[in-house]
Short mmCIF file of C-alpha atoms in Angstrom, two decimals:
data_model
loop_
_atom_site.label_atom_id
_atom_site.label_comp_id
_atom_site.label_asym_id
_atom_site.label_seq_id
_atom_site.Cartn_x
_atom_site.Cartn_y
_atom_site.Cartn_z
CA MET A 749 53.98 33.51 -33.89
CA LYS A 750 51.19 33.79 -32.46
CA ILE A 751 48.29 32.09 -35.15
CA ARG A 752 45.04 34.26 -36.01
CA MET A 753 41.71 32.55 -36.92
CA HIS A 754 39.61 33.17 -39.55
CA PRO A 755 36.56 35.00 -38.73
CA PHE A 756 34.45 32.06 -40.56
CA ARG A 757 36.28 29.77 -38.71
CA LYS A 758 35.80 31.08 -35.12
CA TYR A 759 31.95 31.10 -36.29
CA LEU A 760 32.04 27.41 -37.34
CA LEU A 761 34.07 26.32 -34.00
CA PHE A 762 31.41 28.04 -31.89
CA LEU A 763 28.58 26.03 -33.78
CA LEU A 764 30.40 22.75 -33.85
CA VAL A 765 30.60 23.44 -29.57
CA PHE A 766 27.82 24.21 -29.41
CA THR A 767 26.04 21.72 -31.20
CA ALA A 768 27.78 18.31 -29.25
CA SER A 769 27.15 19.89 -26.20
CA ALA A 770 23.57 20.58 -26.92
CA CYS A 771 23.66 16.93 -28.18
CA SER A 772 24.59 16.05 -25.16
CA ASP A 773 22.15 17.57 -22.89
CA LYS A 774 19.17 15.40 -24.70
CA PRO A 775 17.44 14.05 -21.69
CA SER A 776 17.80 10.69 -22.52
CA ASP A 777 21.91 11.15 -22.31
CA ARG A 778 22.09 12.39 -18.99
CA PRO A 779 23.06 9.93 -16.06
CA ASP A 780 19.97 10.99 -13.41
CA ALA A 781 17.67 10.45 -16.73
CA VAL A 782 19.01 6.75 -17.50
CA ILE A 783 19.15 5.87 -13.68
CA ALA A 784 15.81 7.00 -12.70
CA LYS A 785 14.53 5.09 -16.61
CA LYS A 786 16.79 2.21 -14.38
CA ASN A 787 14.89 3.04 -10.97
CA LYS A 788 11.33 3.15 -12.39
CA PRO A 789 8.73 1.12 -10.92
CA GLU A 790 7.05 -2.07 -13.29
CA TYR A 791 4.37 -3.44 -12.67
CA PRO A 792 1.58 -5.94 -14.40
CA HIS A 793 -0.50 -4.22 -16.33
CA ILE A 794 -3.72 -5.48 -14.87
CA LEU A 795 -2.10 -3.50 -12.06
CA GLN A 796 -0.87 -0.47 -13.48
CA LYS A 797 -4.45 -0.44 -14.54
CA ALA A 798 -5.71 -0.71 -11.30
CA LEU A 799 -3.47 1.91 -9.59
CA ASP A 800 -4.72 4.72 -12.18
CA ALA A 801 -8.32 3.77 -11.38
CA HIS A 802 -8.06 4.57 -7.75
CA GLY A 803 -5.92 7.35 -8.75
CA SER A 804 -2.83 6.52 -9.14
CA SER A 805 0.11 5.36 -7.65
CA ALA A 806 2.48 8.39 -8.58
CA HIS A 807 -0.95 10.77 -6.17
CA TRP A 808 -0.88 8.53 -3.51
CA GLN A 809 3.03 9.14 -3.08
CA THR A 810 2.19 12.78 -2.79
CA PHE A 811 0.47 12.18 0.90
CA TYR A 812 2.32 11.66 4.26
CA SER A 813 -0.55 10.49 6.56
CA LEU A 814 -3.26 9.35 6.62
CA GLU A 815 -5.91 8.95 9.25
CA TYR A 816 -10.02 8.00 9.73
CA ASP A 817 -12.59 6.88 11.95
CA LEU A 818 -12.78 3.55 12.22
CA THR A 819 -16.50 1.61 13.09
CA THR A 820 -15.76 -2.19 13.01
CA THR A 821 -17.37 -5.36 14.47
CA LEU A 822 -13.52 -7.19 14.31
CA GLY A 823 -13.09 -8.88 17.56
CA LYS A 824 -16.10 -6.92 18.91
CA GLU A 825 -18.41 -3.50 17.88
CA LYS A 826 -15.75 -0.77 18.20
CA LYS A 827 -15.00 2.61 17.23
CA GLU A 828 -10.96 4.22 16.79
CA HIS A 829 -8.76 6.40 14.95
CA GLN A 830 -6.44 5.86 13.19
CA LEU A 831 -3.25 7.23 12.60
CA ILE A 832 -0.30 6.20 9.74
CA ASP A 833 2.79 7.69 8.33
CA LEU A 834 2.84 6.87 4.94
CA LYS A 835 6.58 6.54 4.26
CA SER A 836 7.12 5.10 7.68
CA ARG A 837 4.28 3.25 8.09
CA LYS A 838 4.45 4.41 12.35
CA VAL A 839 0.68 3.95 13.19
CA ARG A 840 -1.09 5.32 15.97
CA ILE A 841 -4.49 3.87 16.83
CA SER A 842 -6.97 5.27 19.43
CA GLY A 843 -9.93 3.38 21.20
CA SER A 844 -11.87 4.18 24.35
CA SER A 845 -10.09 2.26 26.70
CA TYR A 846 -6.47 1.26 24.84
CA THR A 847 -3.70 3.28 22.72
CA ILE A 848 -1.58 1.03 19.93
CA GLY A 849 1.22 3.07 18.41
CA PHE A 850 4.34 0.98 16.28
CA ASP A 851 7.31 3.24 16.70
CA GLY A 852 9.53 1.99 13.24
CA GLU A 853 10.30 -1.08 15.78
CA ASP A 854 7.92 -2.26 18.39
CA VAL A 855 4.50 -2.27 18.48
CA TRP A 856 3.20 -0.97 22.47
CA VAL A 857 -0.13 -0.67 23.87
CA THR A 858 -1.28 1.43 26.61
CA PRO A 859 -2.64 0.58 29.55
CA ASP A 860 -1.48 -2.70 28.64
CA LYS A 861 -2.85 -5.64 26.48
CA VAL A 862 -5.60 -6.50 28.75
CA ALA A 863 -6.97 -3.71 27.53
CA PHE A 864 -7.16 -4.49 23.73
CA ALA A 865 -8.19 -8.22 24.47
CA GLN A 866 -9.46 -8.80 20.72
CA MET A 867 -5.73 -10.36 19.18
CA PRO A 868 -2.17 -9.26 19.56
CA PRO A 869 -1.52 -5.81 19.20
CA ARG A 870 1.23 -6.49 16.97
CA PHE A 871 -0.68 -8.50 14.73
CA TYR A 872 -4.11 -6.00 15.00
CA HIS A 873 -2.50 -2.41 14.35
CA ASN A 874 -1.45 -2.57 10.49
CA LEU A 875 -3.75 -5.07 9.61
CA VAL A 876 -7.14 -2.71 9.17
CA PHE A 877 -4.79 -0.63 7.05
CA TYR A 878 -3.18 -2.68 5.28
CA PHE A 879 -6.63 -3.88 3.27
CA PHE A 880 -7.53 -0.08 3.56
CA ALA A 881 -4.77 0.90 1.36
CA MET A 882 -5.49 -1.40 -1.84
CA PRO A 883 -4.74 -1.43 -4.38
CA PHE A 884 -1.61 0.93 -3.19
CA VAL A 885 0.13 -0.62 -0.68
CA LEU A 886 0.45 -3.65 -3.76
CA ALA A 887 3.00 -1.76 -4.93
CA ASP A 888 5.47 -1.97 -1.85
CA PRO A 889 8.99 -3.11 -2.28
CA GLY A 890 9.88 -7.14 -2.38
CA ILE A 891 6.35 -7.71 -3.71
CA ASN A 892 6.07 -10.81 -6.17
CA TYR A 893 3.31 -11.07 -8.95
CA GLU A 894 1.72 -13.88 -10.70
CA ASP A 895 -1.47 -12.66 -13.23
CA LEU A 896 -3.87 -15.36 -13.10
CA GLY A 897 -6.04 -13.94 -16.05
CA GLU A 898 -9.77 -13.95 -15.37
CA ARG A 899 -10.69 -15.43 -12.56
CA GLU A 900 -14.72 -16.35 -11.22
CA ILE A 901 -16.33 -16.01 -7.83
CA GLU A 902 -20.07 -17.28 -7.19
CA GLY A 903 -20.15 -16.61 -11.48
CA LYS A 904 -19.34 -13.21 -11.49
CA ARG A 905 -16.26 -12.54 -13.46
CA TYR A 906 -12.88 -10.50 -12.20
CA LEU A 907 -9.51 -10.56 -13.52
CA ALA A 908 -6.60 -11.82 -10.62
CA LEU A 909 -3.59 -10.63 -9.68
CA LYS A 910 -1.05 -13.14 -6.76
CA VAL A 911 0.85 -11.53 -4.81
CA SER A 912 2.89 -13.03 -2.27
CA PHE A 913 6.09 -11.24 -0.23
CA GLN A 914 9.66 -11.57 -0.18
CA LYS A 915 11.71 -13.34 2.52
CA GLY A 916 11.78 -10.74 5.15
CA VAL A 917 9.16 -8.55 3.84
CA GLY A 918 6.40 -7.36 7.02
CA ASP A 919 5.82 -9.93 10.11
CA ALA A 920 3.97 -12.83 8.37
CA ASP A 921 6.07 -13.22 4.48
CA GLY A 922 4.15 -16.07 3.86
CA ASP A 923 0.66 -14.47 3.76
CA LEU A 924 -0.76 -14.83 0.29
CA TYR A 925 -3.26 -12.06 -1.70
CA ILE A 926 -5.77 -12.49 -4.75
CA ALA A 927 -6.99 -9.83 -5.63
CA HIS A 928 -10.08 -9.50 -8.11
CA PHE A 929 -10.92 -6.50 -10.32
CA ASN A 930 -13.72 -5.17 -12.21
CA PRO A 931 -12.66 -5.93 -15.67
CA GLU A 932 -14.31 -3.17 -16.67
CA THR A 933 -13.36 -0.41 -14.26
CA PHE A 934 -10.23 -1.73 -12.77
CA GLN A 935 -11.72 -1.45 -9.94
CA LEU A 936 -10.59 -3.04 -6.69
CA GLU A 937 -13.64 -5.22 -5.80
CA VAL A 938 -12.72 -8.50 -3.57
CA LEU A 939 -9.63 -9.44 -1.91
CA LEU A 940 -8.86 -13.33 -1.22
CA TYR A 941 -6.12 -13.58 1.21
CA THR A 942 -4.34 -16.14 3.57
CA VAL A 943 -3.29 -15.62 7.63
CA THR A 944 0.02 -16.52 9.05
CA TYR A 945 1.34 -15.24 11.83
CA PHE A 946 -0.30 -17.38 14.19
CA SER A 947 1.48 -20.34 12.49
CA GLY A 948 4.27 -19.39 9.76
CA GLU A 949 3.39 -22.13 7.72
CA LYS A 950 2.30 -21.16 3.61
CA HIS A 951 -1.19 -22.06 3.10
CA GLU A 952 -3.70 -21.45 0.12
CA ASN A 953 -6.86 -21.62 3.02
CA TYR A 954 -8.20 -18.51 2.18
CA ASN A 955 -9.96 -15.80 3.84
CA VAL A 956 -12.34 -13.33 1.69
CA LEU A 957 -12.66 -9.47 2.28
CA VAL A 958 -15.37 -7.81 0.10
CA TYR A 959 -15.04 -3.97 -1.03
CA ASN A 960 -19.12 -2.88 -0.35
CA GLU A 961 -18.33 0.66 -0.62
CA TRP A 962 -15.95 3.23 -1.68
CA GLN A 963 -15.28 6.92 -1.66
CA GLN A 964 -13.75 9.59 -3.21
CA VAL A 965 -10.65 11.13 -1.31
CA ASN A 966 -8.70 13.96 -2.60
CA GLY A 967 -8.59 12.57 -6.10
CA LEU A 968 -7.52 8.91 -4.66
CA THR A 969 -10.64 6.01 -4.74
CA VAL A 970 -10.66 5.03 -0.91
CA PRO A 971 -13.11 2.22 0.80
CA LYS A 972 -15.68 3.52 2.33
CA VAL A 973 -17.30 -0.22 3.63
CA MET A 974 -15.75 -3.45 3.47
CA THR A 975 -17.20 -6.89 4.99
CA GLY A 976 -14.34 -10.31 6.16
CA HIS A 977 -16.51 -13.57 4.76
CA LYS A 978 -15.19 -16.81 5.45
CA TYR A 979 -14.37 -18.90 1.77
CA GLU A 980 -15.57 -21.99 1.09
CA ALA A 981 -15.41 -23.87 -2.53
CA ASP A 982 -14.45 -20.60 -4.23
CA SER A 983 -17.46 -18.98 -2.86
CA ILE A 984 -17.75 -15.98 -0.90
CA ARG A 985 -19.64 -17.20 2.70
CA GLU A 986 -20.74 -15.94 6.19
CA VAL A 987 -20.24 -12.24 7.15
CA ARG A 988 -17.47 -12.56 9.91
CA TYR A 989 -17.06 -8.69 10.50
CA ARG A 990 -17.88 -4.92 8.42
CA ALA A 991 -15.31 -1.90 8.51
CA GLU A 992 -17.16 1.63 7.83
CA PHE A 993 -14.67 4.45 7.73
CA SER A 994 -15.09 7.94 7.87
CA ASN A 995 -13.35 11.52 8.07
CA VAL A 996 -10.96 9.80 6.56
CA ASP A 997 -8.03 12.58 5.59
CA LEU A 998 -4.84 12.59 3.02
CA SER A 999 -2.16 14.97 3.82
CA ASP A 1000 0.82 16.24 2.25
CA LYS A 1001 2.48 17.07 6.04
CA GLN A 1002 4.01 14.96 7.87
CA ALA A 1003 2.11 13.41 11.10
CA ASP A 1004 3.80 14.48 14.48
CA ALA A 1005 6.60 12.24 15.15
CA SER A 1006 5.90 12.48 18.73
CA LEU A 1007 3.25 10.26 18.18
CA PHE A 1008 4.04 7.34 17.31
CA LEU A 1009 7.09 7.53 20.83
CA ARG A 1010 6.22 4.83 23.21
CA PRO A 1011 4.99 6.35 26.09
CA ALA A 1012 5.69 5.25 29.64
CA GLY A 1013 4.81 2.77 31.22
CA ALA A 1014 3.32 1.17 28.14
CA GLU A 1015 3.13 -2.80 27.17
CA ILE A 1016 5.01 -3.93 23.71
CA ASP A 1017 4.32 -6.96 22.04
CA SER A 1018 6.97 -8.60 20.48
CA LEU A 1019 6.45 -10.13 17.06
CA LYS A 1020 5.38 -13.86 17.86
CA LYS A 1021 8.39 -16.01 17.35
CA GLN A 1022 8.12 -18.73 14.24
#
């Protein structure tokens, strides 16, 4: 026997099904939304404020490549052009007598390592970029944070964040950083850092980098001039090197992958074995 449903009951059934469907379709109940919430990075409050002050981590992540002209006294007075793929962190550095590249695995230099005699190319290849890309690179995976609260350097008050790295992150996972932010603007002003690449031993004998001038590029606040100094007894000492950045370009286009490939005859600078 065929049962006929009363029109009102049909309408009521439809309403119940529609309501249940609408409720289950709320963004907070969808599996992909739950996963997104779980995967959303959580940074210390001070770092989040600093990222926002410099243009926001979300905006930084919209860019695929970075390049700039660098005038620096690292080693000796020189000018370079540096190109970085921001997603893979591949690098190409062009100087007057050498080219250094990182293809994702090896650091190469042409015509040979003698042409770049200031320091090991493997150590240098991302050194300047990492300092330039502060504080955004402090939001990379594999980083540990310690909020140090207020600290003073030469009588000036800062909000300080200590950074260390999980084992296997980068070529020198024993490095330490203490970023000092302006307590009113949350802009980065001073960075203490250690170098463990050569010894492999963790220590707290810091050098200091001072961010002297900033510039606005595509909605981000990035360095224009920074100076490296000796650091002794909580005091900033004499200048060790200076770096100035010009013609900075942040692009939402990926750099040509062939630029990072090792050319024939280039010499590889292997990672120093600790």
